Amino acid sequence: GLRDAYPQRDLLGEIVARGGKVTISDDSHGEQDLCMYYDRLLAYLREMGIDRLHYLSTKKSADGGGVETRVLENATSHEFWSANGFDHGR
C-alpha cells in the first residue's frame, strides 16, 4: 500500500516547490476506499507545509453562474478536522 495520500511526498513536494495549487478529494475507486488516508491527511499536510487548499465553488451571477476556484487559508486549523475526529495528534 501507499504510505500517504496521493500524491506521494516526492511528487507533492515538487508541486509545492513549483507553486502548484493543492486540493484534497476522495478519489476512491470503490466504497472500500472511501476516506482512505483521511485519518493521516492532516498530519501529512502539516508535514508538507501545506496550509492553503484550493477548491471549486458554484459562482452565482446574472449570466447564470459557473464554477470558480476559491482558496481556504489556514486549512490545517479548519473546524472540519476536529468536527470529524481527524485532529488527534495535534
mmCIF file of N, CA and C in Angstrom:
data_model
loop_
_atom_site.group_PDB
_atom_site.id
_atom_site.type_symbol
_atom_site.label_atom_id
_atom_site.label_comp_id
_atom_site.label_asym_id
_atom_site.label_seq_id
_atom_site.Cartn_x
_atom_site.Cartn_y
_atom_site.Cartn_z
ATOM 1 N N GLY A 1 0.804 -1.185 0.000
ATOM 2 C CA GLY A 1 0.000 0.000 0.000
ATOM 3 C C GLY A 1 0.852 1.256 0.000
ATOM 4 N N LEU A 2 0.199 2.343 -0.227
ATOM 5 C CA LEU A 2 0.869 3.637 -0.237
ATOM 6 C C LEU A 2 1.076 4.152 1.183
ATOM 7 N N ARG A 3 2.175 4.849 1.399
ATOM 8 C CA ARG A 3 2.477 5.416 2.714
ATOM 9 C C ARG A 3 1.557 6.588 3.042
ATOM 10 N N ASP A 4 1.269 7.395 2.048
ATOM 11 C CA ASP A 4 0.492 8.618 2.237
ATOM 12 C C ASP A 4 -0.628 8.709 1.229
ATOM 13 N N ALA A 5 -1.440 9.749 1.409
ATOM 14 C CA ALA A 5 -2.455 10.069 0.410
ATOM 15 C C ALA A 5 -1.741 10.448 -0.883
ATOM 16 N N TYR A 6 -2.449 10.326 -1.976
ATOM 17 C CA TYR A 6 -1.877 10.701 -3.267
ATOM 18 C C TYR A 6 -1.984 12.210 -3.437
ATOM 19 N N PRO A 7 -1.017 12.894 -3.944
ATOM 20 C CA PRO A 7 0.247 12.361 -4.451
ATOM 21 C C PRO A 7 1.245 12.103 -3.324
ATOM 22 N N GLN A 8 2.141 11.197 -3.585
ATOM 23 C CA GLN A 8 3.168 10.843 -2.613
ATOM 24 C C GLN A 8 4.107 12.022 -2.376
ATOM 25 N N ARG A 9 4.898 11.944 -1.315
ATOM 26 C CA ARG A 9 5.736 13.049 -0.852
ATOM 27 C C ARG A 9 6.641 13.648 -1.921
ATOM 28 N N ASP A 10 7.286 12.835 -2.711
ATOM 29 C CA ASP A 10 8.215 13.399 -3.694
ATOM 30 C C ASP A 10 7.479 14.235 -4.741
ATOM 31 N N LEU A 11 6.356 13.740 -5.224
ATOM 32 C CA LEU A 11 5.588 14.479 -6.214
ATOM 33 C C LEU A 11 4.929 15.713 -5.596
ATOM 34 N N LEU A 12 4.345 15.560 -4.419
ATOM 35 C CA LEU A 12 3.710 16.694 -3.757
ATOM 36 C C LEU A 12 4.738 17.772 -3.434
ATOM 37 N N GLY A 13 5.919 17.377 -2.996
ATOM 38 C CA GLY A 13 6.984 18.336 -2.730
ATOM 39 C C GLY A 13 7.356 19.130 -3.971
ATOM 40 N N GLU A 14 7.397 18.472 -5.100
ATOM 41 C CA GLU A 14 7.713 19.137 -6.366
ATOM 42 C C GLU A 14 6.591 20.090 -6.773
ATOM 43 N N ILE A 15 5.364 19.675 -6.597
ATOM 44 C CA ILE A 15 4.223 20.534 -6.908
ATOM 45 C C ILE A 15 4.282 21.808 -6.066
ATOM 46 N N VAL A 16 4.513 21.659 -4.776
ATOM 47 C CA VAL A 16 4.588 22.806 -3.874
ATOM 48 C C VAL A 16 5.776 23.696 -4.231
ATOM 49 N N ALA A 17 6.917 23.093 -4.504
ATOM 50 C CA ALA A 17 8.118 23.858 -4.847
ATOM 51 C C ALA A 17 7.923 24.694 -6.109
ATOM 52 N N ARG A 18 7.092 24.213 -7.012
ATOM 53 C CA ARG A 18 6.840 24.941 -8.267
ATOM 54 C C ARG A 18 5.626 25.863 -8.183
ATOM 55 N N GLY A 19 5.089 26.025 -6.980
ATOM 56 C CA GLY A 19 3.967 26.937 -6.792
ATOM 57 C C GLY A 19 2.619 26.377 -7.194
ATOM 58 N N GLY A 20 2.527 25.057 -7.265
ATOM 59 C CA GLY A 20 1.265 24.436 -7.656
ATOM 60 C C GLY A 20 0.190 24.589 -6.601
ATOM 61 N N LYS A 21 -1.038 24.522 -7.030
ATOM 62 C CA LYS A 21 -2.183 24.607 -6.131
ATOM 63 C C LYS A 21 -2.548 23.206 -5.667
ATOM 64 N N VAL A 22 -2.944 23.105 -4.404
ATOM 65 C CA VAL A 22 -3.247 21.802 -3.812
ATOM 66 C C VAL A 22 -4.717 21.750 -3.417
ATOM 67 N N THR A 23 -5.336 20.633 -3.708
ATOM 68 C CA THR A 23 -6.696 20.362 -3.272
ATOM 69 C C THR A 23 -6.728 18.963 -2.668
ATOM 70 N N ILE A 24 -7.755 18.664 -1.928
ATOM 71 C CA ILE A 24 -7.931 17.297 -1.430
ATOM 72 C C ILE A 24 -9.258 16.786 -1.954
ATOM 73 N N SER A 25 -9.312 15.514 -2.172
ATOM 74 C CA SER A 25 -10.558 14.894 -2.623
ATOM 75 C C SER A 25 -10.529 13.429 -2.228
ATOM 76 N N ASP A 26 -11.634 12.800 -2.399
ATOM 77 C CA ASP A 26 -11.733 11.376 -2.127
ATOM 78 C C ASP A 26 -11.844 10.683 -3.477
ATOM 79 N N ASP A 27 -10.709 10.366 -4.047
ATOM 80 C CA ASP A 27 -10.650 9.755 -5.371
ATOM 81 C C ASP A 27 -10.755 8.235 -5.242
ATOM 82 N N SER A 28 -11.787 7.807 -4.551
ATOM 83 C CA SER A 28 -11.915 6.370 -4.323
ATOM 84 C C SER A 28 -12.383 5.663 -5.595
ATOM 85 N N HIS A 29 -11.998 4.437 -5.683
ATOM 86 C CA HIS A 29 -12.386 3.613 -6.825
ATOM 87 C C HIS A 29 -13.352 2.513 -6.397
ATOM 88 N N GLY A 30 -13.910 2.712 -5.213
ATOM 89 C CA GLY A 30 -14.870 1.757 -4.677
ATOM 90 C C GLY A 30 -15.196 2.128 -3.249
ATOM 91 N N GLU A 31 -16.302 1.663 -2.757
ATOM 92 C CA GLU A 31 -16.720 2.068 -1.413
ATOM 93 C C GLU A 31 -15.747 1.627 -0.323
ATOM 94 N N GLN A 32 -14.956 0.598 -0.572
ATOM 95 C CA GLN A 32 -13.982 0.153 0.429
ATOM 96 C C GLN A 32 -12.848 1.167 0.585
ATOM 97 N N ASP A 33 -12.712 2.088 -0.364
ATOM 98 C CA ASP A 33 -11.641 3.084 -0.324
ATOM 99 C C ASP A 33 -12.108 4.472 0.117
ATOM 100 N N LEU A 34 -13.392 4.630 0.443
ATOM 101 C CA LEU A 34 -13.886 5.947 0.849
ATOM 102 C C LEU A 34 -13.108 6.463 2.047
ATOM 103 N N CYS A 35 -12.702 7.703 1.981
ATOM 104 C CA CYS A 35 -11.978 8.403 3.049
ATOM 105 C C CYS A 35 -10.634 7.754 3.394
ATOM 106 N N MET A 36 -10.078 6.994 2.466
ATOM 107 C CA MET A 36 -8.784 6.372 2.706
ATOM 108 C C MET A 36 -7.747 7.457 2.994
ATOM 109 N N TYR A 37 -6.980 7.279 4.032
ATOM 110 C CA TYR A 37 -5.911 8.183 4.455
ATOM 111 C C TYR A 37 -6.397 9.474 5.101
ATOM 112 N N TYR A 38 -7.701 9.696 5.216
ATOM 113 C CA TYR A 38 -8.147 10.931 5.859
ATOM 114 C C TYR A 38 -7.690 10.981 7.310
ATOM 115 N N ASP A 39 -7.542 9.850 7.952
ATOM 116 C CA ASP A 39 -7.073 9.850 9.332
ATOM 117 C C ASP A 39 -5.622 10.308 9.444
ATOM 118 N N ARG A 40 -4.874 10.281 8.349
ATOM 119 C CA ARG A 40 -3.473 10.719 8.338
ATOM 120 C C ARG A 40 -3.254 11.995 7.537
ATOM 121 N N LEU A 41 -4.311 12.487 6.898
ATOM 122 C CA LEU A 41 -4.175 13.604 5.969
ATOM 123 C C LEU A 41 -3.767 14.904 6.645
ATOM 124 N N LEU A 42 -4.325 15.219 7.794
ATOM 125 C CA LEU A 42 -3.981 16.458 8.488
ATOM 126 C C LEU A 42 -2.490 16.499 8.815
ATOM 127 N N ALA A 43 -1.967 15.429 9.370
ATOM 128 C CA ALA A 43 -0.532 15.372 9.688
ATOM 129 C C ALA A 43 0.306 15.462 8.415
ATOM 130 N N TYR A 44 -0.140 14.837 7.365
ATOM 131 C CA TYR A 44 0.571 14.863 6.078
ATOM 132 C C TYR A 44 0.638 16.283 5.525
ATOM 133 N N LEU A 45 -0.482 16.984 5.537
ATOM 134 C CA LEU A 45 -0.489 18.370 5.060
ATOM 135 C C LEU A 45 0.464 19.226 5.888
ATOM 136 N N ARG A 46 0.429 19.048 7.185
ATOM 137 C CA ARG A 46 1.326 19.826 8.064
ATOM 138 C C ARG A 46 2.783 19.493 7.787
ATOM 139 N N GLU A 47 3.106 18.223 7.669
ATOM 140 C CA GLU A 47 4.491 17.822 7.388
ATOM 141 C C GLU A 47 4.993 18.396 6.071
ATOM 142 N N MET A 48 4.096 18.517 5.108
ATOM 143 C CA MET A 48 4.473 19.027 3.792
ATOM 144 C C MET A 48 4.408 20.553 3.725
ATOM 145 N N GLY A 49 4.037 21.193 4.836
ATOM 146 C CA GLY A 49 3.985 22.650 4.881
ATOM 147 C C GLY A 49 2.834 23.256 4.093
ATOM 148 N N ILE A 50 1.756 22.507 3.961
ATOM 149 C CA ILE A 50 0.608 22.970 3.182
ATOM 150 C C ILE A 50 -0.489 23.437 4.139
ATOM 151 N N ASP A 51 -0.838 24.719 4.035
ATOM 152 C CA ASP A 51 -1.898 25.261 4.870
ATOM 153 C C ASP A 51 -2.894 26.065 4.036
ATOM 154 N N ARG A 52 -2.782 25.951 2.731
ATOM 155 C CA ARG A 52 -3.693 26.627 1.797
ATOM 156 C C ARG A 52 -4.206 25.577 0.824
ATOM 157 N N LEU A 53 -5.522 25.420 0.784
ATOM 158 C CA LEU A 53 -6.133 24.470 -0.130
ATOM 159 C C LEU A 53 -7.040 25.211 -1.102
ATOM 160 N N HIS A 54 -7.115 24.694 -2.300
ATOM 161 C CA HIS A 54 -7.950 25.272 -3.348
ATOM 162 C C HIS A 54 -9.128 24.338 -3.603
ATOM 163 N N TYR A 55 -10.273 24.930 -3.900
ATOM 164 C CA TYR A 55 -11.460 24.119 -4.170
ATOM 165 C C TYR A 55 -12.361 24.839 -5.164
ATOM 166 N N LEU A 56 -13.257 24.093 -5.775
ATOM 167 C CA LEU A 56 -14.206 24.654 -6.728
ATOM 168 C C LEU A 56 -15.503 25.007 -6.019
ATOM 169 N N SER A 57 -16.110 26.081 -6.470
ATOM 170 C CA SER A 57 -17.362 26.530 -5.886
ATOM 171 C C SER A 57 -18.271 27.037 -7.000
ATOM 172 N N THR A 58 -19.560 26.910 -6.789
ATOM 173 C CA THR A 58 -20.520 27.429 -7.751
ATOM 174 C C THR A 58 -20.521 28.949 -7.679
ATOM 175 N N LYS A 59 -20.424 29.547 -8.833
ATOM 176 C CA LYS A 59 -20.411 31.008 -8.936
ATOM 177 C C LYS A 59 -21.787 31.466 -9.380
ATOM 178 N N LYS A 60 -22.378 32.335 -8.600
ATOM 179 C CA LYS A 60 -23.696 32.865 -8.943
ATOM 180 C C LYS A 60 -23.513 34.241 -9.558
ATOM 181 N N SER A 61 -24.108 34.429 -10.706
ATOM 182 C CA SER A 61 -24.037 35.728 -11.365
ATOM 183 C C SER A 61 -25.259 35.926 -12.238
ATOM 184 N N ALA A 62 -25.400 37.129 -12.735
ATOM 185 C CA ALA A 62 -26.552 37.468 -13.567
ATOM 186 C C ALA A 62 -26.619 36.633 -14.839
ATOM 187 N N ASP A 63 -25.464 36.186 -15.327
ATOM 188 C CA ASP A 63 -25.447 35.400 -16.568
ATOM 189 C C ASP A 63 -25.621 33.903 -16.339
ATOM 190 N N GLY A 64 -25.976 33.514 -15.134
ATOM 191 C CA GLY A 64 -26.251 32.107 -14.873
ATOM 192 C C GLY A 64 -25.209 31.407 -14.030
ATOM 193 N N GLY A 65 -24.059 32.031 -13.857
ATOM 194 C CA GLY A 65 -23.070 31.451 -12.973
ATOM 195 C C GLY A 65 -22.027 30.607 -13.666
ATOM 196 N N GLY A 66 -21.560 29.609 -12.973
ATOM 197 C CA GLY A 66 -20.488 28.765 -13.452
ATOM 198 C C GLY A 66 -19.734 28.220 -12.265
ATOM 199 N N VAL A 67 -18.468 27.991 -12.464
ATOM 200 C CA VAL A 67 -17.617 27.450 -11.401
ATOM 201 C C VAL A 67 -16.405 28.353 -11.254
ATOM 202 N N GLU A 68 -15.994 28.560 -10.011
ATOM 203 C CA GLU A 68 -14.805 29.351 -9.751
ATOM 204 C C GLU A 68 -13.913 28.631 -8.745
ATOM 205 N N THR A 69 -12.657 28.989 -8.748
ATOM 206 C CA THR A 69 -11.712 28.435 -7.788
ATOM 207 C C THR A 69 -11.646 29.346 -6.586
ATOM 208 N N ARG A 70 -11.718 28.762 -5.410
ATOM 209 C CA ARG A 70 -11.595 29.518 -4.157
ATOM 210 C C ARG A 70 -10.431 28.955 -3.358
ATOM 211 N N VAL A 71 -9.999 29.740 -2.374
ATOM 212 C CA VAL A 71 -8.857 29.354 -1.544
ATOM 213 C C VAL A 71 -9.298 29.281 -0.093
ATOM 214 N N LEU A 72 -8.895 28.223 0.587
ATOM 215 C CA LEU A 72 -9.114 28.080 2.018
ATOM 216 C C LEU A 72 -7.767 28.292 2.702
ATOM 217 N N GLU A 73 -7.613 29.438 3.352
ATOM 218 C CA GLU A 73 -6.394 29.732 4.102
ATOM 219 C C GLU A 73 -6.471 29.031 5.460
ATOM 220 N N ASN A 74 -5.333 28.788 6.080
ATOM 221 C CA ASN A 74 -5.271 28.144 7.402
ATOM 222 C C ASN A 74 -6.044 26.831 7.413
ATOM 223 N N ALA A 75 -5.888 26.083 6.351
ATOM 224 C CA ALA A 75 -6.663 24.857 6.160
ATOM 225 C C ALA A 75 -6.443 23.822 7.254
ATOM 226 N N THR A 76 -5.237 23.738 7.780
ATOM 227 C CA THR A 76 -4.983 22.714 8.801
ATOM 228 C C THR A 76 -5.579 23.082 10.156
ATOM 229 N N SER A 77 -6.097 24.301 10.277
ATOM 230 C CA SER A 77 -6.770 24.730 11.508
ATOM 231 C C SER A 77 -8.290 24.743 11.344
ATOM 232 N N HIS A 78 -8.776 24.364 10.180
ATOM 233 C CA HIS A 78 -10.216 24.425 9.898
ATOM 234 C C HIS A 78 -10.974 23.466 10.806
ATOM 235 N N GLU A 79 -12.186 23.848 11.176
ATOM 236 C CA GLU A 79 -13.014 23.039 12.075
ATOM 237 C C GLU A 79 -13.362 21.662 11.514
ATOM 238 N N PHE A 80 -13.237 21.474 10.197
ATOM 239 C CA PHE A 80 -13.516 20.169 9.590
ATOM 240 C C PHE A 80 -12.769 19.046 10.299
ATOM 241 N N TRP A 81 -11.504 19.278 10.597
ATOM 242 C CA TRP A 81 -10.659 18.226 11.161
ATOM 243 C C TRP A 81 -11.161 17.765 12.522
ATOM 244 N N SER A 82 -11.459 18.717 13.423
ATOM 245 C CA SER A 82 -11.925 18.328 14.751
ATOM 246 C C SER A 82 -13.355 17.824 14.708
ATOM 247 N N ALA A 83 -14.194 18.426 13.863
ATOM 248 C CA ALA A 83 -15.592 18.001 13.783
ATOM 249 C C ALA A 83 -15.730 16.563 13.303
ATOM 250 N N ASN A 84 -14.737 16.082 12.576
ATOM 251 C CA ASN A 84 -14.775 14.728 12.033
ATOM 252 C C ASN A 84 -13.790 13.784 12.703
ATOM 253 N N GLY A 85 -13.199 14.230 13.816
ATOM 254 C CA GLY A 85 -12.308 13.369 14.590
ATOM 255 C C GLY A 85 -10.942 13.137 13.974
ATOM 256 N N PHE A 86 -10.514 14.029 13.068
ATOM 257 C CA PHE A 86 -9.238 13.848 12.395
ATOM 258 C C PHE A 86 -8.100 14.671 13.004
ATOM 259 N N ASP A 87 -8.340 15.345 14.117
ATOM 260 C CA ASP A 87 -7.307 16.214 14.663
ATOM 261 C C ASP A 87 -6.536 15.583 15.820
ATOM 262 N N HIS A 88 -6.680 14.287 16.020
ATOM 263 C CA HIS A 88 -5.910 13.629 17.070
ATOM 264 C C HIS A 88 -4.428 13.725 16.707
ATOM 265 N N GLY A 89 -3.580 13.970 17.649
ATOM 266 C CA GLY A 89 -2.153 14.064 17.353
ATOM 267 C C GLY A 89 -1.717 15.479 17.060
ATOM 268 N N ARG A 90 -2.534 16.456 17.375
ATOM 269 C CA ARG A 90 -2.145 17.862 17.198
ATOM 270 C C ARG A 90 -0.977 18.207 18.039
#
